[in-house]
Amino acid sequence: MTQTETHLESTVGPGAWHDPGALRTLRILHRSGKLAAEYRAVPGLLSRMPQADLPAAGQLLSRLDPTEVRRHAPDVPVVSVAVTGHSTVAPVVAPLTAELARHGLLLEPKVAPYGAYVQDLMRPSDEALPQLTLCLLDAYTVFDDVTVPWRAEDVEAAARAKLSLLAGAVRAHQEAGRGLLVLNTVPLLRRFTHQLVDLRSRARLGAVWREFNRGLLSLADQHPSVVTVDLDPLVGEGVPAREPRTAQYARARLSDPLLAAYAREAAHVVRARLGRTRKVLVLDLDGTLWGGVLGEAGPHGIELGAGLRGEAFQDFQRTVRQLGSQGVLLAVSSKNDDGPVREVLKGHPAMVLREDDFVRVNANWKAKHDNLRDIADRLGLGLDSFVFVDDSLFECGLVAERLPDVAVVPVDEEPALHPSALLADGWFDLFELTEADLERAGRYRTEALRQEFREDVGSYQDYLEGLGIEVILRPPDESELARVSQLTLRTNQFHLATERLQVPQVADWTAHPGRHVIAVRALDRFGDHGLIGALFLRREGELLRIDNFVLSCRVFSRGIESACVAAVLDFARSTGASAVTGRYLPSPRNSAFSSFYADHGFAVLGGDGDDPDAVHFRHDLATVAPAPAHLRLDAAFGPFDAATDGHGDK
């Protein structure tokens, strides 16, 4: 722990949350020239910083040389972002720098010249592709093409023409394989609507504008690697769309507060792209899900349902249940006696959430951080998958201190503000909701039955044999491509090459001659695990390469990963391959599996010139170990095309 981190722990420990001195500390580090060296302490500082201070923090952080930061913190992930747009876009860099730094990421921006967005999107692919392109649009994207005097019909014609131009530019960007693109809807400004003096024309202009924004939103439906951030909800919450002076003199057509809010949304997109979406929401009870203290008021004395505050707590429960219906795992960590808690969850007439909505209820008098560890262990998930909500600043501070991987959301005594606090950071945002997401809670409840079975048998081998595991390997059908993509985006531990693939990239693998995507499914006596892994294989002459192997953390240590390797080796030998190679690309979260291939009979080859960061392994197929005896393996890789050249192409 650095001196700065030690200072942070002592000044923002349990009992504190927002630290008004955090910005001052950041400024001191900047003036002393130590900010790059202390970059690992920055996320902690920003997490305690009042929201109003983040833009100023971003100004300081954006002055850092990314190369200098990487020298001191080589493990900090770098996110390269190209920023372009219709007007001046440079002001978004500072807030985006701060928002990414909050999540432990380092921004490497490339800002385009004024108004160059169409050329930027249509430019052919170059060598140094950014991970993300932000294309900022504003009302002048349309109105700059409208001449005075104008009517609503003139704006309609300009909007249609601009939407057609944008659609072509986006298509060119995506067909060139230039990665993730973020657009935005455009607020309609009063300064334009009220230039029309008759109310019917204003209404017509509003309809025209909504159709333009609908077209921008539909581009995300047409292209899986396009995201359109809707700015209407931000403006609807009171964020000003425009500042007249900067709009006029600096051509910065979106206000600084709106750019800050947009930057937060864009950071959520980046986080989802890097597989950092959270999966588990752990909630306190007293003061969080209901008002009052259950141990003092009793089950019928808590604030819930009746009265204004009771209705507000009920509304927060509706928000939580909505998240749970989309695959977010819900759990409880409460300092309470278990019996009364169960009584409320089962029978209180005003409860929106019921006992069956939670995969785990820890109601006891243990420390909250110990309860969170217990929930993580029982679910088989890392703490970096957790979000914790509590109305006690002491408990929030203690969990943040003891479990820094957990995202902590403090709420206060005003329940009407609980939903906004929970949703502010988009912790559970993902690119596409799949059937596996909708079935997740049921599968984790089934996992609890497996845990009970494990506790009832003598040895771990007896447990494995009693599970009756079946592993099924098949090429995915079209409906499963989104799930395979999601596994590459969200899995961090057993992800041997840590390559994040969007649906079109997975589809390209399945269609490419000489390549195979193999979906891994598993089931046992307690139920169907679903699609829990994927192998990406590539044939090069007599070699079969495992380019990537990803497996859900909830099925670790049951022999499934060994069964997959055995199936690949059998497939290779049956199709005339002379050897199988495996590729391991180190990441901050997959180090536990660095020896996976070596443990399965592969010899270490080291790196190569084309892939210097990866470690390569080779299996000569002389002796192929069978799949573990406690499970049944059903593998069918599909037709094999041997007519490939050295790149796996015909």
XYZ file of C-alpha atoms in Angstrom:
650
model
C 0.000 0.000 0.000
C 1.383 3.401 -0.983
C 1.607 6.352 1.371
C -1.267 7.991 -0.490
C -3.436 4.862 -0.157
C -2.653 4.654 3.556
C -3.693 8.296 3.935
C -6.894 7.618 2.039
C -7.767 4.680 4.282
C -7.302 6.779 7.387
C -9.287 9.777 6.130
C -12.247 8.107 4.401
C -12.713 5.011 6.516
C -15.929 3.733 8.110
C -18.417 6.438 8.931
C -17.440 8.749 6.053
C -18.539 8.667 2.458
C -18.257 11.761 0.297
C -14.886 13.283 1.028
C -14.784 17.015 0.257
C -10.997 16.858 0.532
C -10.602 14.298 -2.268
C -10.253 16.937 -4.977
C -7.740 18.815 -2.850
C -5.684 15.615 -2.474
C -5.779 15.128 -6.238
C -4.591 18.676 -6.793
C -1.730 18.215 -4.333
C -0.621 15.078 -6.189
C -0.827 16.940 -9.493
C 1.189 19.935 -8.287
C 3.840 17.696 -6.764
C 4.189 15.727 -10.004
C 3.176 12.465 -8.287
C -0.229 11.942 -9.856
C 0.951 9.462 -12.504
C 2.933 7.503 -9.918
C -0.089 7.358 -7.603
C -2.646 6.543 -10.325
C -3.740 3.353 -8.546
C -5.078 5.551 -5.725
C -7.182 7.647 -8.122
C -10.270 5.359 -8.309
C -10.557 5.444 -4.531
C -10.332 9.213 -4.513
C -12.917 9.595 -7.246
C -15.339 7.120 -5.680
C -15.497 9.362 -2.580
C -15.571 12.616 -4.501
C -18.801 14.640 -4.670
C -20.290 14.463 -8.154
C -19.867 18.207 -8.624
C -16.071 17.867 -8.243
C -15.603 15.226 -10.945
C -15.292 17.636 -13.922
C -12.442 19.480 -12.186
C -10.809 16.143 -11.362
C -11.126 15.178 -15.018
C -9.306 18.359 -16.062
C -6.338 17.357 -13.909
C -6.329 13.715 -14.998
C -6.645 14.565 -18.691
C -3.299 16.388 -18.489
C -1.483 13.178 -17.583
C 0.701 11.479 -20.154
C -0.778 7.953 -20.570
C 2.711 6.605 -21.243
C 3.900 7.936 -17.879
C 0.913 6.386 -16.094
C 1.558 3.019 -17.731
C 5.196 3.180 -16.603
C 4.096 3.348 -12.972
C 0.951 1.209 -13.286
C 1.442 -1.222 -16.197
C -1.556 -3.324 -15.144
C -4.078 -0.466 -15.489
C -6.226 -1.175 -18.572
C -5.886 1.483 -21.277
C -8.980 2.413 -23.291
C -8.301 4.067 -26.655
C -11.188 6.303 -27.725
C -11.610 8.337 -30.894
C -13.841 11.371 -30.324
C -15.509 13.036 -33.275
C -18.695 14.968 -33.946
C -20.510 17.752 -35.712
C -19.266 20.558 -33.452
C -16.471 21.090 -30.921
C -16.006 17.790 -29.073
C -12.832 18.304 -27.018
C -14.755 19.296 -23.834
C -15.963 15.703 -23.409
C -12.417 14.417 -22.843
C -12.019 15.677 -19.258
C -15.275 14.217 -17.878
C -14.728 10.979 -19.795
C -11.216 10.733 -18.323
C -12.655 11.068 -14.812
C -15.508 8.622 -15.400
C -13.180 5.936 -16.756
C -10.667 6.554 -13.975
C -13.450 5.950 -11.431
C -13.569 2.386 -12.777
C -9.804 1.903 -12.761
C -9.338 2.612 -16.475
C -6.965 4.962 -18.294
C -8.244 6.978 -21.250
C -6.085 7.390 -24.335
C -8.106 9.867 -26.448
C -7.791 10.970 -30.036
C -9.866 14.086 -30.758
C -10.937 14.832 -34.331
C -11.017 18.316 -35.864
C -14.202 20.357 -35.802
C -17.013 18.905 -37.914
C -15.038 15.952 -39.295
C -17.414 13.211 -38.173
C -18.650 12.001 -41.590
C -15.108 11.681 -42.963
C -13.975 10.023 -39.713
C -16.697 7.388 -39.862
C -16.183 6.641 -43.556
C -12.382 6.673 -43.510
C -10.894 3.243 -44.357
C -9.529 1.181 -41.487
C -5.992 2.039 -40.374
C -3.498 0.141 -38.238
C -4.158 1.795 -34.890
C -7.879 1.229 -34.430
C -9.447 2.694 -31.300
C -11.425 0.402 -29.013
C -14.304 2.844 -29.149
C -15.458 5.750 -31.314
C -17.689 8.449 -29.854
C -19.600 10.466 -32.439
C -21.258 13.434 -30.719
C -24.303 14.889 -32.435
C -26.239 18.060 -31.580
C -29.184 20.053 -32.907
C -26.961 21.920 -35.339
C -26.236 18.592 -37.051
C -29.583 19.244 -38.737
C -30.123 22.998 -38.396
C -26.809 23.919 -40.009
C -28.390 22.607 -43.228
C -31.570 24.684 -42.845
C -31.694 28.155 -44.396
C -33.734 31.139 -43.141
C -36.648 31.499 -43.425
C -37.658 27.915 -42.691
C -40.712 25.845 -41.870
C -41.140 22.484 -40.154
C -41.183 20.849 -43.572
C -37.719 22.249 -44.325
C -36.358 20.783 -41.097
C -37.988 17.461 -41.967
C -36.199 17.366 -45.328
C -32.848 18.283 -43.737
C -33.302 15.697 -40.979
C -34.102 12.938 -43.452
C -31.078 13.803 -45.573
C -28.785 13.913 -42.539
C -30.129 10.613 -41.201
C -29.486 8.988 -44.574
C -25.941 10.375 -44.604
C -25.337 9.142 -41.061
C -26.732 5.707 -41.852
C -24.303 5.369 -44.750
C -21.376 6.570 -42.665
C -22.233 4.179 -39.830
C -22.566 1.301 -42.277
C -19.142 2.105 -43.755
C -17.635 2.278 -40.252
C -19.049 -1.108 -39.299
C -18.278 -2.850 -42.585
C -14.655 -1.719 -42.219
C -14.533 -3.592 -38.890
C -13.631 -0.490 -36.906
C -15.209 -1.635 -33.659
C -17.683 -0.155 -31.244
C -19.386 3.109 -32.201
C -21.403 5.292 -29.821
C -23.936 7.791 -31.164
C -26.465 9.889 -29.261
C -29.946 11.246 -29.695
C -30.234 15.017 -30.032
C -32.265 17.292 -27.742
C -34.560 19.711 -29.564
C -33.760 23.214 -28.323
C -36.357 25.815 -27.376
C -34.398 28.404 -29.311
C -35.502 26.558 -32.484
C -39.043 25.523 -31.559
C -40.013 29.065 -30.551
C -38.819 30.585 -33.781
C -42.072 29.138 -35.055
C -44.892 31.359 -33.801
C -47.844 29.060 -34.512
C -48.433 26.132 -32.178
C -49.356 23.674 -34.923
C -45.996 24.175 -36.605
C -44.210 23.686 -33.284
C -46.062 20.424 -32.793
C -45.112 19.357 -36.295
C -41.449 20.197 -35.624
C -41.566 18.120 -32.445
C -42.900 15.141 -34.389
C -40.199 15.596 -37.063
C -37.487 15.725 -34.417
C -38.708 12.622 -32.629
C -38.658 10.754 -35.919
C -35.038 11.852 -36.449
C -34.084 10.555 -33.010
C -36.014 7.342 -33.623
C -33.854 6.831 -36.702
C -30.678 7.334 -34.651
C -31.875 4.800 -32.068
C -32.745 2.296 -34.803
C -29.127 2.327 -36.039
C -28.254 0.369 -32.892
C -30.803 -2.292 -33.908
C -29.292 -2.529 -37.374
C -25.661 -2.811 -36.202
C -24.781 -4.903 -33.101
C -21.587 -2.886 -32.549
C -23.417 0.448 -32.449
C -24.812 1.977 -29.258
C -27.042 5.061 -29.261
C -27.065 6.909 -25.935
C -30.462 8.532 -25.429
C -29.946 12.045 -24.058
C -33.669 12.701 -23.479
C -33.711 11.025 -20.024
C -30.743 13.168 -18.968
C -32.354 16.400 -20.157
C -35.628 15.258 -18.594
C -33.874 15.051 -15.214
C -32.900 18.721 -15.486
C -29.494 18.627 -17.161
C -29.274 21.714 -19.423
C -28.804 20.831 -23.075
C -27.001 24.008 -24.086
C -25.037 26.957 -22.746
C -25.663 29.889 -25.181
C -22.252 31.559 -24.927
C -20.075 28.476 -25.381
C -22.443 27.275 -28.109
C -22.031 30.556 -29.984
C -18.389 31.428 -29.407
C -16.715 28.016 -28.987
C -19.092 25.987 -31.157
C -19.501 23.628 -28.187
C -23.128 22.824 -28.866
C -23.744 20.501 -25.863
C -23.465 22.009 -22.379
C -20.714 20.956 -19.981
C -23.223 19.343 -17.553
C -24.758 17.360 -20.412
C -21.323 16.260 -21.615
C -20.497 15.141 -18.058
C -23.711 13.102 -17.908
C -23.032 11.712 -21.384
C -19.480 10.785 -20.354
C -20.866 8.758 -17.473
C -23.141 6.852 -19.870
C -20.255 6.311 -22.294
C -18.096 4.965 -19.454
C -20.839 2.435 -18.693
C -20.649 1.300 -22.323
C -16.879 0.875 -22.025
C -17.261 -1.028 -18.773
C -19.762 -3.408 -20.364
C -17.471 -3.822 -23.376
C -14.610 -4.846 -21.076
C -16.711 -7.434 -19.264
C -17.040 -5.456 -16.044
C -20.818 -5.654 -15.732
C -21.943 -6.531 -12.202
C -24.168 -9.542 -11.566
C -25.219 -9.449 -7.897
C -27.138 -6.795 -5.942
C -26.839 -7.214 -2.172
C -29.260 -5.152 -0.096
C -29.514 -4.095 3.495
C -33.057 -4.197 4.926
C -33.692 -1.694 7.766
C -33.712 1.793 6.285
C -33.018 0.430 2.795
C -35.851 -1.879 1.707
C -38.206 -0.668 4.438
C -38.308 2.062 7.058
C -37.631 1.526 10.716
C -35.767 -1.192 12.608
C -37.379 -4.605 12.370
C -35.972 -5.764 15.704
C -37.610 -2.814 17.483
C -40.832 -2.261 15.523
C -41.642 -5.884 14.689
C -42.850 -7.191 11.306
C -46.053 -5.124 11.420
C -44.399 -1.911 12.618
C -41.956 -1.257 9.797
C -42.594 1.546 7.269
C -43.766 -0.137 4.096
C -46.764 0.449 1.864
C -48.759 2.773 4.129
C -47.960 6.503 4.196
C -45.773 8.527 1.883
C -42.470 7.061 3.062
C -43.904 3.549 3.097
C -44.953 3.991 -0.525
C -41.463 5.282 -1.382
C -39.839 2.151 0.083
C -42.318 0.063 -1.888
C -41.396 1.931 -5.073
C -37.712 1.191 -4.438
C -38.565 -2.489 -4.122
C -40.274 -2.327 -7.509
C -37.051 -0.936 -8.985
C -35.050 -3.765 -7.430
C -37.502 -6.389 -8.638
C -37.354 -4.990 -12.167
C -33.569 -5.465 -12.123
C -33.993 -8.961 -10.731
C -36.378 -9.875 -13.554
C -33.541 -9.226 -16.026
C -31.014 -11.582 -14.501
C -29.508 -9.483 -11.702
C -29.040 -11.791 -8.712
C -30.601 -10.375 -5.555
C -29.306 -11.129 -2.062
C -29.663 -9.768 1.479
C -27.053 -8.872 4.069
C -28.798 -7.549 7.165
C -27.962 -7.305 10.855
C -31.184 -8.875 12.044
C -32.512 -12.131 13.430
C -33.290 -14.564 10.642
C -36.803 -15.530 11.806
C -38.451 -12.080 11.720
C -36.768 -11.329 8.371
C -38.184 -14.495 6.834
C -41.600 -13.628 8.282
C -41.567 -10.237 6.536
C -40.265 -11.638 3.243
C -42.906 -14.358 3.195
C -45.961 -12.682 4.604
C -45.900 -8.885 4.848
C -48.753 -7.712 2.598
C -46.878 -4.643 1.317
C -43.684 -6.464 0.315
C -43.026 -6.325 -3.423
C -39.951 -8.531 -3.041
C -40.465 -12.017 -1.667
C -38.118 -14.638 -0.306
C -38.019 -16.449 -3.661
C -36.709 -13.288 -5.345
C -33.415 -13.653 -3.441
C -30.742 -16.227 -4.168
C -29.347 -15.772 -0.666
C -30.634 -14.163 2.536
C -27.962 -13.598 5.191
C -29.806 -12.178 8.192
C -27.468 -12.458 11.173
C -25.177 -10.367 13.336
C -21.960 -10.925 11.432
C -20.016 -8.086 9.833
C -21.428 -7.075 6.458
C -18.155 -7.714 4.666
C -18.058 -11.261 6.045
C -21.610 -11.822 4.847
C -20.669 -10.570 1.387
C -17.746 -12.989 1.265
C -20.082 -15.813 2.272
C -22.569 -14.927 -0.473
C -19.754 -14.756 -3.042
C -18.424 -18.154 -1.971
C -21.837 -19.787 -2.117
C -22.604 -18.344 -5.532
C -19.120 -19.070 -6.856
C -18.695 -15.482 -8.036
C -15.937 -12.941 -7.522
C -16.560 -9.907 -5.350
C -16.002 -7.734 -8.412
C -19.460 -8.934 -9.518
C -21.152 -7.375 -6.463
C -23.024 -4.131 -5.754
C -23.868 -3.407 -2.103
C -26.593 -0.965 -1.007
C -26.954 0.246 2.592
C -28.271 3.326 4.378
C -25.505 3.184 6.993
C -22.453 5.229 6.038
C -20.464 3.242 8.570
C -21.355 -0.066 6.900
C -20.730 1.385 3.442
C -17.337 2.687 4.488
C -16.362 -0.593 6.150
C -17.324 -2.685 3.122
C -15.495 -0.264 0.794
C -12.405 -0.515 2.980
C -12.413 -4.290 3.489
C -13.738 -5.317 0.066
C -12.523 -2.745 -2.486
C -13.751 -4.870 -5.407
C -17.373 -4.414 -4.298
C -19.252 -1.429 -5.748
C -20.830 0.377 -2.785
C -23.994 2.467 -3.181
C -24.817 4.536 -0.095
C -28.429 5.645 0.314
C -29.710 8.091 2.923
C -32.827 8.472 5.041
C -34.889 9.686 2.067
C -36.332 6.579 0.334
C -37.613 8.593 -2.634
C -33.942 9.003 -3.668
C -33.027 5.307 -3.367
C -33.855 4.370 -7.008
C -31.765 7.224 -8.426
C -28.799 6.279 -6.233
C -28.981 2.635 -7.295
C -29.344 3.351 -11.017
C -26.869 6.247 -11.275
C -23.882 4.132 -12.242
C -25.483 1.571 -14.569
C -23.665 -1.232 -12.765
C -25.732 -3.921 -14.485
C -25.701 -2.483 -18.019
C -24.994 -5.009 -20.770
C -25.197 -5.032 -24.540
C -28.004 -7.525 -25.003
C -30.276 -9.438 -22.651
C -30.187 -13.174 -23.372
C -32.222 -16.184 -22.269
C -29.314 -17.122 -20.011
C -29.726 -13.789 -18.175
C -33.425 -14.384 -17.625
C -32.752 -17.877 -16.281
C -29.794 -16.904 -14.082
C -31.595 -16.515 -10.772
C -33.246 -19.936 -11.077
C -29.914 -21.532 -11.880
C -28.223 -19.999 -8.871
C -31.058 -21.179 -6.627
C -30.417 -24.642 -8.021
C -26.749 -24.107 -7.198
C -27.765 -23.783 -3.542
C -29.160 -27.340 -3.759
C -25.807 -28.510 -5.089
C -24.099 -26.815 -2.138
C -26.398 -28.651 0.283
C -25.643 -31.925 -1.503
C -21.903 -31.191 -1.268
C -22.209 -30.740 2.495
C -24.037 -34.082 2.831
C -21.475 -36.290 1.061
C -18.121 -37.402 2.359
C -15.551 -36.458 -0.247
C -15.368 -34.111 -3.191
C -15.000 -37.070 -5.539
C -18.214 -38.558 -4.140
C -19.851 -35.190 -4.760
C -18.717 -35.115 -8.403
C -19.830 -38.690 -9.014
C -23.181 -38.014 -7.395
C -23.883 -34.959 -9.556
C -24.240 -37.003 -12.732
C -22.716 -34.296 -14.952
C -23.260 -34.367 -18.704
C -21.189 -32.075 -20.950
C -22.463 -31.341 -24.461
C -20.279 -29.682 -27.113
C -21.927 -28.445 -30.300
C -21.541 -25.532 -32.721
C -23.945 -22.800 -31.574
C -27.045 -22.070 -33.595
C -27.902 -18.511 -34.586
C -30.037 -17.922 -31.489
C -27.066 -18.750 -29.252
C -24.543 -16.351 -30.779
C -25.569 -13.531 -28.414
C -24.908 -15.787 -25.412
C -21.482 -16.818 -26.754
C -20.650 -13.139 -27.300
C -21.828 -12.318 -23.801
C -19.546 -14.966 -22.308
C -16.546 -13.356 -24.001
C -17.648 -9.896 -22.853
C -18.444 -10.704 -19.218
C -16.203 -13.615 -18.198
C -12.869 -12.653 -16.672
C -11.439 -15.544 -14.653
C -11.553 -18.628 -16.885
C -11.020 -16.643 -20.066
C -7.719 -17.852 -21.408
C -7.195 -15.217 -24.107
C -9.554 -12.511 -22.782
C -10.801 -11.498 -26.218
C -14.101 -9.587 -26.176
C -16.225 -10.410 -29.199
C -19.434 -8.804 -30.379
C -22.122 -10.926 -32.038
C -20.919 -10.142 -35.616
C -17.403 -11.296 -34.711
C -18.727 -14.558 -33.271
C -20.862 -15.041 -36.380
C -17.782 -14.453 -38.537
C -15.956 -17.227 -36.671
C -18.814 -19.658 -37.262
C -18.944 -18.829 -40.983
C -15.193 -18.756 -41.639
C -13.776 -21.870 -43.379
C -11.324 -23.731 -41.205
C -12.640 -22.197 -37.983
C -14.960 -23.606 -35.351
C -16.896 -22.089 -32.501
C -17.962 -24.787 -30.069
C -20.599 -23.994 -27.449
C -20.296 -25.797 -24.119
C -23.477 -26.820 -22.314
C -23.759 -28.809 -19.093
C -26.456 -30.380 -16.943
C -26.614 -32.595 -13.880
C -29.113 -34.227 -11.535
C -30.213 -30.822 -10.212
C -30.878 -29.126 -13.543
C -29.542 -27.570 -16.745
C -26.593 -25.176 -16.411
C -27.302 -23.878 -19.916
C -24.656 -22.554 -22.296
C -21.698 -22.007 -19.980
C -18.643 -21.870 -22.230
C -17.167 -21.619 -25.701
C -14.085 -22.770 -27.586
C -12.678 -20.875 -30.554
C -10.699 -23.226 -32.802
C -8.704 -22.582 -35.965
C -7.122 -25.096 -38.352
C -3.750 -24.223 -39.896
C -2.517 -27.101 -42.018
C -1.859 -29.991 -39.648
C -2.238 -27.822 -36.551
C -5.466 -27.238 -34.654
C -5.231 -24.038 -32.626
C -7.323 -23.222 -29.557
C -7.389 -19.468 -29.992
C -9.581 -18.895 -26.958
C -11.432 -20.850 -24.295
C -13.988 -19.233 -21.993
C -15.990 -20.919 -19.225
C -18.452 -19.537 -16.695
C -17.096 -19.317 -13.173
C -20.148 -21.084 -11.733
C -19.004 -24.480 -13.078
C -15.344 -24.400 -12.071
C -13.633 -27.467 -10.628
C -16.150 -30.042 -11.808
C -14.035 -31.505 -14.596
C -15.969 -29.743 -17.356
C -12.922 -27.806 -18.537
C -10.890 -31.053 -18.712
C -13.662 -32.740 -20.665
C -13.578 -29.900 -23.196
C -9.832 -30.294 -23.719
C -10.196 -34.069 -24.116
C -12.881 -33.530 -26.752
C -10.712 -31.061 -28.695
C -7.738 -33.427 -28.662
C -9.913 -36.319 -29.869
C -11.368 -34.124 -32.608
C -7.883 -33.063 -33.695
C -6.583 -36.600 -33.877
C -9.678 -37.894 -35.708
C -9.313 -35.185 -38.377
C -5.641 -35.853 -39.052
C -4.049 -33.047 -37.087
C -0.494 -33.580 -35.906
C -0.754 -31.319 -32.854
C -2.986 -28.932 -30.936
C -1.771 -25.558 -29.692
C -3.289 -23.501 -26.908
C -2.982 -19.781 -26.314
C -2.964 -18.012 -22.967
C -3.026 -14.215 -22.919
C -2.421 -12.888 -19.378
C -4.890 -10.435 -17.867
C -5.281 -9.060 -14.338
C -8.068 -11.578 -13.626
C -7.161 -14.842 -15.347
C -3.802 -15.508 -13.690
C -5.207 -18.486 -11.717
C -5.401 -20.387 -15.021
C -1.967 -19.511 -16.417
C -0.886 -23.171 -16.129
C -4.150 -24.653 -17.429
C -2.703 -26.000 -20.663
C 0.457 -27.266 -18.961
C -1.715 -29.070 -16.412
C -3.444 -30.848 -19.312
C -0.338 -32.260 -20.995
C 0.662 -29.326 -23.220
C 4.315 -28.313 -23.507
C 5.206 -24.639 -23.111
C 6.341 -22.970 -26.333
C 6.537 -19.391 -25.053
C 5.576 -16.375 -27.165
C 5.981 -15.610 -30.832
C 6.621 -12.543 -32.925
C 3.017 -12.183 -34.085
C 1.571 -12.548 -30.588
C 4.289 -11.329 -28.181
C 2.072 -10.935 -25.113
C 0.636 -14.465 -25.259
C 2.116 -17.734 -24.025
C 1.671 -20.656 -26.428
C 1.439 -24.361 -25.619
C 1.555 -27.501 -27.776
C 0.139 -30.997 -27.421
C 1.623 -33.587 -29.810
C -1.390 -35.968 -29.478
C 0.852 -38.933 -28.676
C -1.118 -39.622 -25.495
C -4.578 -38.172 -25.070
C -6.086 -38.373 -21.598
C -9.780 -39.279 -21.564
C -12.481 -37.045 -20.140
C -12.940 -37.373 -16.365
C -14.743 -40.617 -15.521
C -17.364 -38.951 -13.295
C -19.053 -37.201 -16.220
C -20.530 -38.107 -19.593
C -19.207 -36.289 -22.654
C -21.256 -35.774 -25.810
C -19.180 -33.927 -28.420
C -20.016 -33.268 -32.065
C -17.963 -30.500 -33.676
C -19.722 -30.555 -37.019
C -18.268 -31.013 -40.525
C -14.520 -30.646 -40.904
C -13.056 -28.721 -43.846
C -9.456 -29.790 -44.404
C -8.939 -27.602 -47.485
C -7.353 -24.692 -45.675
C -4.173 -22.756 -46.091
C -1.884 -21.469 -43.367
C -4.438 -18.886 -42.287
C -7.393 -21.207 -42.052
C -8.795 -19.853 -45.351
C -9.644 -21.751 -48.474
